[in-house]
mmJSON file of the N, C-alpha and C atoms, coordinates in Angstrom:
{"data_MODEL":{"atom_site":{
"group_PDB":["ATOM","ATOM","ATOM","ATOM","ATOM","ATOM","ATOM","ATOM","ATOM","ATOM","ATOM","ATOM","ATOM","ATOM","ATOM","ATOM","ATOM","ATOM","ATOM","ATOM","ATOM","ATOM","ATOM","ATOM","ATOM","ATOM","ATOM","ATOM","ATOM","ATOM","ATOM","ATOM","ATOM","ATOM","ATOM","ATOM","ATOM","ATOM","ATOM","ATOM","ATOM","ATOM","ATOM","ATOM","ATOM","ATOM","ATOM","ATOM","ATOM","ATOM","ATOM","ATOM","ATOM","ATOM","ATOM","ATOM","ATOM","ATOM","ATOM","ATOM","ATOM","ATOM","ATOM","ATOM","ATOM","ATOM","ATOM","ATOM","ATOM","ATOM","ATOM","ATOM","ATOM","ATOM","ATOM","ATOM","ATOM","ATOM","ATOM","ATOM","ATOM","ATOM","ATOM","ATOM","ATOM","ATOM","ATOM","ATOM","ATOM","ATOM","ATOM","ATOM","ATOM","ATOM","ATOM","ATOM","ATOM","ATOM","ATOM","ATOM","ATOM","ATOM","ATOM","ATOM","ATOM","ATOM","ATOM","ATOM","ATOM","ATOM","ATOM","ATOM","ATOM","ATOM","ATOM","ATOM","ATOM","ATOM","ATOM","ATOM","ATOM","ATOM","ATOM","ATOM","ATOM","ATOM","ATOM","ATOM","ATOM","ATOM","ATOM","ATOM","ATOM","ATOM","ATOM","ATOM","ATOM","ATOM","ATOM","ATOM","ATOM","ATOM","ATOM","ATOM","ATOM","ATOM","ATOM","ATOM","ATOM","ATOM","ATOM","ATOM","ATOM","ATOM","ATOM","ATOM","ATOM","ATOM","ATOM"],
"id":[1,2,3,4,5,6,7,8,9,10,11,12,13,14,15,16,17,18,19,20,21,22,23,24,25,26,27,28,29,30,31,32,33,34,35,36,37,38,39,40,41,42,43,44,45,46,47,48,49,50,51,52,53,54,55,56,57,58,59,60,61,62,63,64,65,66,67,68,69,70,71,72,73,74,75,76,77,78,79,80,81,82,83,84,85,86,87,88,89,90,91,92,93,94,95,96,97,98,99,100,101,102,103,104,105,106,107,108,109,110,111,112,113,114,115,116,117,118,119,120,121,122,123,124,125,126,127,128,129,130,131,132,133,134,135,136,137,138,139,140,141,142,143,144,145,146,147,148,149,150,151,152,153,154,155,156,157,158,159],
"type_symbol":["N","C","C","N","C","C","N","C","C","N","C","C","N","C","C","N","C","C","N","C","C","N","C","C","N","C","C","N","C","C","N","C","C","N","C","C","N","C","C","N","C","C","N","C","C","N","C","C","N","C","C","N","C","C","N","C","C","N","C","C","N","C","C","N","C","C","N","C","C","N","C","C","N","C","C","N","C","C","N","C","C","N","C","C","N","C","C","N","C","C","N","C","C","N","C","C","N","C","C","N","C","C","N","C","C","N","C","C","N","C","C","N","C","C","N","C","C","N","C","C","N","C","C","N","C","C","N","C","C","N","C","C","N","C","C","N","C","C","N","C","C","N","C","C","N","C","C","N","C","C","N","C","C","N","C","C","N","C","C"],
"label_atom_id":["N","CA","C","N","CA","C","N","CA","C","N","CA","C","N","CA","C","N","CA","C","N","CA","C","N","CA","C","N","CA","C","N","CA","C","N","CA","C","N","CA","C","N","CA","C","N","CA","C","N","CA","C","N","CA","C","N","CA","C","N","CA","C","N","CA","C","N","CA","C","N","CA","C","N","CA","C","N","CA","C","N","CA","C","N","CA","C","N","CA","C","N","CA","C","N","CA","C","N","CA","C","N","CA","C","N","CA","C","N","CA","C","N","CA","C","N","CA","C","N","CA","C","N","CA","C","N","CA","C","N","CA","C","N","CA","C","N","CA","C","N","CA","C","N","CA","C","N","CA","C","N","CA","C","N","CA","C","N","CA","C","N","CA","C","N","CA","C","N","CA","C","N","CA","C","N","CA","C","N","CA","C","N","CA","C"],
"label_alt_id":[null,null,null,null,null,null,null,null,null,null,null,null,null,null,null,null,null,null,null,null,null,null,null,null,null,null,null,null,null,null,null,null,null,null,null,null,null,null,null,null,null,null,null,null,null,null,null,null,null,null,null,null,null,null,null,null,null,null,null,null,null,null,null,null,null,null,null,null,null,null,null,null,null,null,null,null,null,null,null,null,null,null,null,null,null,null,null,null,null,null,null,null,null,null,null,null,null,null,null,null,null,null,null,null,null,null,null,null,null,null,null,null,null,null,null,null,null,null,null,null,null,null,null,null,null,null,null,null,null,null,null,null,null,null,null,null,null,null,null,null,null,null,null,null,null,null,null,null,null,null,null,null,null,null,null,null,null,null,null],
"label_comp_id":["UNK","UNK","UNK","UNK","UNK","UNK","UNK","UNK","UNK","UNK","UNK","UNK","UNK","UNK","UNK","UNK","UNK","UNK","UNK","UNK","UNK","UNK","UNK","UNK","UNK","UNK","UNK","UNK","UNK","UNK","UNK","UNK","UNK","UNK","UNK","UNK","UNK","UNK","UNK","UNK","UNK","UNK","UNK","UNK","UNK","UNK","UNK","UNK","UNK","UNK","UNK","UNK","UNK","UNK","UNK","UNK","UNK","UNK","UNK","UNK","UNK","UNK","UNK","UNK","UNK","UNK","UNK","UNK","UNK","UNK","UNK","UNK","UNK","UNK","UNK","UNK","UNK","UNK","UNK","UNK","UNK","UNK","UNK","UNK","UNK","UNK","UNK","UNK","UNK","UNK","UNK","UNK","UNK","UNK","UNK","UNK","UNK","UNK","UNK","UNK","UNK","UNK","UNK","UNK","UNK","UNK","UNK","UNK","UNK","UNK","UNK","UNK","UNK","UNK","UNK","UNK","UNK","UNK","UNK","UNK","UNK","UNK","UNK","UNK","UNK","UNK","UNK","UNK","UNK","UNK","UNK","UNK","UNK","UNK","UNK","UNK","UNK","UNK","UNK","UNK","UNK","UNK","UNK","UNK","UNK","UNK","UNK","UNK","UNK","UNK","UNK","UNK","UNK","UNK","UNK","UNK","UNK","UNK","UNK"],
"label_asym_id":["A","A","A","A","A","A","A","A","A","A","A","A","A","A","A","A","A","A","A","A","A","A","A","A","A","A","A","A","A","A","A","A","A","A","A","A","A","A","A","A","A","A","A","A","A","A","A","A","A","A","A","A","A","A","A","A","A","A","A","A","A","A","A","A","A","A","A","A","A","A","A","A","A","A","A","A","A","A","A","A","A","A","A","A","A","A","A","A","A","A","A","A","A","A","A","A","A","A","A","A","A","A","A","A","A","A","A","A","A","A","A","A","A","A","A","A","A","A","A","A","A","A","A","A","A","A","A","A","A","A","A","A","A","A","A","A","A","A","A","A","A","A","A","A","A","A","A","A","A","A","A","A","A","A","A","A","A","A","A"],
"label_entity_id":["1","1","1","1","1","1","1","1","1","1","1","1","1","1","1","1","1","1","1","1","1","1","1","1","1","1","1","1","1","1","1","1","1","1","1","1","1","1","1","1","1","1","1","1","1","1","1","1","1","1","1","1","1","1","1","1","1","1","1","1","1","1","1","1","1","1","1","1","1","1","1","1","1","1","1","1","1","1","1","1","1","1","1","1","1","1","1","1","1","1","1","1","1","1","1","1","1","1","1","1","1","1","1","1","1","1","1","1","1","1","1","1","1","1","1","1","1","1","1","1","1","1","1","1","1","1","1","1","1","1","1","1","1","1","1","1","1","1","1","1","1","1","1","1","1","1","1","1","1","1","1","1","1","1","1","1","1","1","1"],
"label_seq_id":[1,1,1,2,2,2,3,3,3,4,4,4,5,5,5,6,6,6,7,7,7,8,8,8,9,9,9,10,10,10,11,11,11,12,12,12,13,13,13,14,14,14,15,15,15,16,16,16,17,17,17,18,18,18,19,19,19,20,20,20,21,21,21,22,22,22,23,23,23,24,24,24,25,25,25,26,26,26,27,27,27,28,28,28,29,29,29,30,30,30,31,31,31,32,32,32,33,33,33,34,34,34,35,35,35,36,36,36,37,37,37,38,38,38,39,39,39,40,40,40,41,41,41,42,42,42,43,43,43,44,44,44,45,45,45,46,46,46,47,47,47,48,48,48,49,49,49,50,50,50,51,51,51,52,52,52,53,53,53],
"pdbx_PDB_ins_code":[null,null,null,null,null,null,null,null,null,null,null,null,null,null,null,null,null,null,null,null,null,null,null,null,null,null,null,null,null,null,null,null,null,null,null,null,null,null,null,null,null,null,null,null,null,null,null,null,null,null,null,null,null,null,null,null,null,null,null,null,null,null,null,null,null,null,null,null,null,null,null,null,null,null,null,null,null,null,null,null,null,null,null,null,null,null,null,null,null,null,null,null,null,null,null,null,null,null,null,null,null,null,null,null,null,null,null,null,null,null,null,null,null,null,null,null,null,null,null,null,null,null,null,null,null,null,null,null,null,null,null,null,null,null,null,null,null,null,null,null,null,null,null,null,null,null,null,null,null,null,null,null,null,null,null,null,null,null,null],
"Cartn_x":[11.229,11.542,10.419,9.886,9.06,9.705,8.602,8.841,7.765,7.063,5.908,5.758,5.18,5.242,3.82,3.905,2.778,2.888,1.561,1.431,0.497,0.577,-0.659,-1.148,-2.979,-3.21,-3.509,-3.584,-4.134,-5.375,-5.661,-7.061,-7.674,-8.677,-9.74,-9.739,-9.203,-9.5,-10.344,-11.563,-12.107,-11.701,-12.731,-12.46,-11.86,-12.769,-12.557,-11.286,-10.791,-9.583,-8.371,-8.769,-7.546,-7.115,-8.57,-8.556,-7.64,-7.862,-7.204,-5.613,-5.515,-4.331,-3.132,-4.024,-2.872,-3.324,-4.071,-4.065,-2.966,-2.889,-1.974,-0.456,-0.539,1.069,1.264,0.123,0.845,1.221,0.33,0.804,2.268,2.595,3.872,5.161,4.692,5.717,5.885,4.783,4.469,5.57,5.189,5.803,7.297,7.736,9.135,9.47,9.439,10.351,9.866,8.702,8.677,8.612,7.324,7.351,5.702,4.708,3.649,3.625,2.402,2.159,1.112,0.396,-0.258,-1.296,-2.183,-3.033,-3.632,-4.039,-4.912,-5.276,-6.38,-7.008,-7.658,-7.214,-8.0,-8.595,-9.687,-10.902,-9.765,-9.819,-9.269,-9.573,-8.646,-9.091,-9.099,-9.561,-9.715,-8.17,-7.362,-6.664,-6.572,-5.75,-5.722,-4.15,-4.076,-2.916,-2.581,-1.593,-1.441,-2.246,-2.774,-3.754,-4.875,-5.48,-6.755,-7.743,-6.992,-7.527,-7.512],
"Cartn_y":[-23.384,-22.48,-21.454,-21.097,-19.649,-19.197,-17.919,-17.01,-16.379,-16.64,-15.964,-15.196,-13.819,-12.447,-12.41,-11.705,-11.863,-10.069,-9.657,-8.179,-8.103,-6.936,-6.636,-5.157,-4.679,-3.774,-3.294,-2.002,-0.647,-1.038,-0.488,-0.714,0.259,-0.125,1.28,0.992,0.23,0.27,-0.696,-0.796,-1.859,-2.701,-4.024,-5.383,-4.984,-3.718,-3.848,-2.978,-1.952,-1.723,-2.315,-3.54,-4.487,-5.43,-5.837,-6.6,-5.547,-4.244,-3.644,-3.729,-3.226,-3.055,-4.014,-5.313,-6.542,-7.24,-6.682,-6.872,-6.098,-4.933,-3.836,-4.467,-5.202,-5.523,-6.454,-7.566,-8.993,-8.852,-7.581,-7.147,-6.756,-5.454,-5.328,-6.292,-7.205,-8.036,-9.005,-9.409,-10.346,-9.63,-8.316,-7.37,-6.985,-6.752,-6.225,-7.807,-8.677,-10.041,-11.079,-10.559,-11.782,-13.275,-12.559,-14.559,-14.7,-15.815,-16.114,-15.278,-14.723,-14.528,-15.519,-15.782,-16.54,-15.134,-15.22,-14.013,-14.675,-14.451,-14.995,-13.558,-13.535,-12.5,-13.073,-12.909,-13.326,-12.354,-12.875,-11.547,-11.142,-10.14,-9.59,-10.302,-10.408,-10.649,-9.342,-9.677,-8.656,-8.615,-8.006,-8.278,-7.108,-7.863,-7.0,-6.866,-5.443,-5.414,-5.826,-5.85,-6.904,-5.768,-4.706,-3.581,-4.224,-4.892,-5.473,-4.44,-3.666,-2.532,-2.899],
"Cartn_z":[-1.195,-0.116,-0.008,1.076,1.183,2.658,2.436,3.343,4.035,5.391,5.772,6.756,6.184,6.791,7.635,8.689,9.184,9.611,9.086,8.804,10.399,11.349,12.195,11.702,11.437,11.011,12.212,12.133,13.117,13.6,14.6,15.313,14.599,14.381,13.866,12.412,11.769,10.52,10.04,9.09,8.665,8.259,7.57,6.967,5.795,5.294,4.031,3.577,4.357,4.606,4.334,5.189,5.917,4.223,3.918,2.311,1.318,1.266,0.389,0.422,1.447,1.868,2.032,2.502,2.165,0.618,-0.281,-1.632,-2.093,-1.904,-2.613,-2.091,-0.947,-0.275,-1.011,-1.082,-1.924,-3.13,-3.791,-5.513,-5.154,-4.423,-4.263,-3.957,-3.722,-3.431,-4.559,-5.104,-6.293,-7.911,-7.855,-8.972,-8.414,-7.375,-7.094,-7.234,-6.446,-6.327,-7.348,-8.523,-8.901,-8.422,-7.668,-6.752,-5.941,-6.275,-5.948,-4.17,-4.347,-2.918,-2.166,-1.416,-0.829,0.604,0.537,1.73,1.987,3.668,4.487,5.198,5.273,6.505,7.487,8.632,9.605,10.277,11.472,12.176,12.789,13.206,14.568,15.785,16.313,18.132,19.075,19.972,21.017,22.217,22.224,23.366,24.509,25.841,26.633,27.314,27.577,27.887,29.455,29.988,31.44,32.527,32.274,33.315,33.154,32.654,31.856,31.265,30.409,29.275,28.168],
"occupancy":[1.0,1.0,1.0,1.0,1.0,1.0,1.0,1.0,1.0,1.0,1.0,1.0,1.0,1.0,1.0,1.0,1.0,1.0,1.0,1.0,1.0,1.0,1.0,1.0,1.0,1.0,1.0,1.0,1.0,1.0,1.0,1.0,1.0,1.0,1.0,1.0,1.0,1.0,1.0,1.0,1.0,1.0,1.0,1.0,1.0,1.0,1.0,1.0,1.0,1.0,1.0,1.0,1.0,1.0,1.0,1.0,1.0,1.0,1.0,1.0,1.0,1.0,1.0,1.0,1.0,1.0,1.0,1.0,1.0,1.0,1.0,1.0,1.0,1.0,1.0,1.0,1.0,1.0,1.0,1.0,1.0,1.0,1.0,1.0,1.0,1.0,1.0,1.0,1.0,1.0,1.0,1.0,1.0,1.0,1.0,1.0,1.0,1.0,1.0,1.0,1.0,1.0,1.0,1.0,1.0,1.0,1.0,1.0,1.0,1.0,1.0,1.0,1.0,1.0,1.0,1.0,1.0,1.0,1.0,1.0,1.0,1.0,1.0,1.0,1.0,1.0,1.0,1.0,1.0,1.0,1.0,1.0,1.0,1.0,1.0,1.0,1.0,1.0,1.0,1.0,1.0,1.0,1.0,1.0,1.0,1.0,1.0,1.0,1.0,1.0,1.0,1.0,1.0,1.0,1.0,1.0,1.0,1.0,1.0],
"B_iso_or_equiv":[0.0,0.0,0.0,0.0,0.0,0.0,0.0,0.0,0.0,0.0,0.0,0.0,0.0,0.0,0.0,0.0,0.0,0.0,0.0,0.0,0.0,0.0,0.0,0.0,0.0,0.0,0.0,0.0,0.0,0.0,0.0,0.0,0.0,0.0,0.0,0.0,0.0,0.0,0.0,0.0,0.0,0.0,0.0,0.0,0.0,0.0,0.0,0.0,0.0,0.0,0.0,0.0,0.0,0.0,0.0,0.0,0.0,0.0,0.0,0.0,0.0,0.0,0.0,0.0,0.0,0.0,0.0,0.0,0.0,0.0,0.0,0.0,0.0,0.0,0.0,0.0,0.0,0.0,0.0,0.0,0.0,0.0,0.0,0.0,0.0,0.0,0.0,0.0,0.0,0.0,0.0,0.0,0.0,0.0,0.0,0.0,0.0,0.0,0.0,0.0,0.0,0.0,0.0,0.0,0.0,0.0,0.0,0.0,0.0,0.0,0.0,0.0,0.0,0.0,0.0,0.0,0.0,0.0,0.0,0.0,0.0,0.0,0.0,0.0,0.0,0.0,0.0,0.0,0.0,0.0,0.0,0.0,0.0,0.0,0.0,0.0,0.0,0.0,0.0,0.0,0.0,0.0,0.0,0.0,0.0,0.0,0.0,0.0,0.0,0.0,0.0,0.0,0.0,0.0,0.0,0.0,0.0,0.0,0.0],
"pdbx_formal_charge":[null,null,null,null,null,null,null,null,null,null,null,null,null,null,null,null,null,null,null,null,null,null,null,null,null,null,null,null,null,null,null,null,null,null,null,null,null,null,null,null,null,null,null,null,null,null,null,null,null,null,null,null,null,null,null,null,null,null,null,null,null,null,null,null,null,null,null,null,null,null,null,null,null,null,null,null,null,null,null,null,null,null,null,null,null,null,null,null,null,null,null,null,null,null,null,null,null,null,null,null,null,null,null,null,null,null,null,null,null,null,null,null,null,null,null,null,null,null,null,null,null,null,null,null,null,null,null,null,null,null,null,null,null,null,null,null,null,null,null,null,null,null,null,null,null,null,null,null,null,null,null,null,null,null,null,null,null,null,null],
"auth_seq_id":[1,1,1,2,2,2,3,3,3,4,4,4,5,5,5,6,6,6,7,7,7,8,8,8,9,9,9,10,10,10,11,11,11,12,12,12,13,13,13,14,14,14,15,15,15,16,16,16,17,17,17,18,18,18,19,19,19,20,20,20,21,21,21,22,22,22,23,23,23,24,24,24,25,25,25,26,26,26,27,27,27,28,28,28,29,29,29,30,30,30,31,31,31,32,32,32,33,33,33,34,34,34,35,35,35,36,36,36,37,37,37,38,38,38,39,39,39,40,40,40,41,41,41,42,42,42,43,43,43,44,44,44,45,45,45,46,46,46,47,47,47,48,48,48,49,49,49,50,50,50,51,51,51,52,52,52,53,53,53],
"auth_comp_id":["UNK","UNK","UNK","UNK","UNK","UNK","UNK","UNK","UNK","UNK","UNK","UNK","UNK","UNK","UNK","UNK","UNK","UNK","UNK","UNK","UNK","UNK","UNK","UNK","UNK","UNK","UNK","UNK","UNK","UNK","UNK","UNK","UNK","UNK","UNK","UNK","UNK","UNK","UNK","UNK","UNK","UNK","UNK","UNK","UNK","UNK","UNK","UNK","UNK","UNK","UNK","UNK","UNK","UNK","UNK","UNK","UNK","UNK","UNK","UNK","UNK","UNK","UNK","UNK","UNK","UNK","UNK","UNK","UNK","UNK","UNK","UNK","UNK","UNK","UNK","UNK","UNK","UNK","UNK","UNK","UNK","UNK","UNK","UNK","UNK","UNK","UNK","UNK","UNK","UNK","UNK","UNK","UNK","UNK","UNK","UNK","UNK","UNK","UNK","UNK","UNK","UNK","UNK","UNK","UNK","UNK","UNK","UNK","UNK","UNK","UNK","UNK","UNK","UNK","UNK","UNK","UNK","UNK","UNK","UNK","UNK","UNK","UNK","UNK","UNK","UNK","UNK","UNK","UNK","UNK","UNK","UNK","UNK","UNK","UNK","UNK","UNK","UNK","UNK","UNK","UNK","UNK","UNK","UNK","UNK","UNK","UNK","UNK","UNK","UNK","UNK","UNK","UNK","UNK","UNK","UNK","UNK","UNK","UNK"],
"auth_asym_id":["A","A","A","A","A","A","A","A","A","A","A","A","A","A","A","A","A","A","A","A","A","A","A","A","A","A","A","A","A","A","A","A","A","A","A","A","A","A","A","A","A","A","A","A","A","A","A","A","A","A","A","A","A","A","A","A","A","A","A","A","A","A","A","A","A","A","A","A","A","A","A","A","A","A","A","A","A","A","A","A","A","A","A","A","A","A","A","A","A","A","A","A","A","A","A","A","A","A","A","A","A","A","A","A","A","A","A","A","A","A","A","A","A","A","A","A","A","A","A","A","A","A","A","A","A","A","A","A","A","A","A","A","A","A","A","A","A","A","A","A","A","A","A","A","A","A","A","A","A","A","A","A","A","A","A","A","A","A","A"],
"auth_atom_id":["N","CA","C","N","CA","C","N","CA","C","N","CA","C","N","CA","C","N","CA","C","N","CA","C","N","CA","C","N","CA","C","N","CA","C","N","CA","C","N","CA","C","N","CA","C","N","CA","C","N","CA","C","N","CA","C","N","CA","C","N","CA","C","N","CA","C","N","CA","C","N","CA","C","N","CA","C","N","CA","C","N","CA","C","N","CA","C","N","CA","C","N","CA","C","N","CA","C","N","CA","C","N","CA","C","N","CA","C","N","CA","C","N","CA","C","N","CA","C","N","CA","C","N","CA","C","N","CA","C","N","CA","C","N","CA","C","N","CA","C","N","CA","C","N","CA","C","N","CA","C","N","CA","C","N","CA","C","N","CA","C","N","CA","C","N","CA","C","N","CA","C","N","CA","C","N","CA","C","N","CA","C","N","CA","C"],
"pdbx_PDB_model_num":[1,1,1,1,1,1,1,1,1,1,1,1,1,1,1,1,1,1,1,1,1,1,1,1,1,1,1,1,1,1,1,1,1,1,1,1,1,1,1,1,1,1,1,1,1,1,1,1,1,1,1,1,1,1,1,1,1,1,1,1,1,1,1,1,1,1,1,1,1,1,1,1,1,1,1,1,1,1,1,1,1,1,1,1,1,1,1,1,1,1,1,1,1,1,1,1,1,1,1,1,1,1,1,1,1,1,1,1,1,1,1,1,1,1,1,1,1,1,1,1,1,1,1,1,1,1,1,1,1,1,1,1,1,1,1,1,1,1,1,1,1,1,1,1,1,1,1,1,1,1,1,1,1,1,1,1,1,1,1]
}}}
């Protein structure tokens, strides 16, 4: 059985940010539930909202 969370980070924050931060989440989850985590980071995309901003 798993379970997959899909985190979105803040605009404005770096790569290396983004690496910390879902390191520190997968530890947290790994140590509270006792259970393998699995991380993927992907680039950011660019989106636009339906104004085309």
């Amino acid at each position: 059985m798993g379970t997959e969370i899909d985190v979105m980070f803040p605009d404005g924050i770096t790569a290396d940010q983004r690496i910390v931060l879902a390191e520190r989440y997968a530890q947290t989850l790994s140590d509270r539930y006792n259970v393998l985590v699995d991380v993927a980071i992907h680039r950011p995309t660019v989106t636009r909202n339906m104004w085309g901003g």
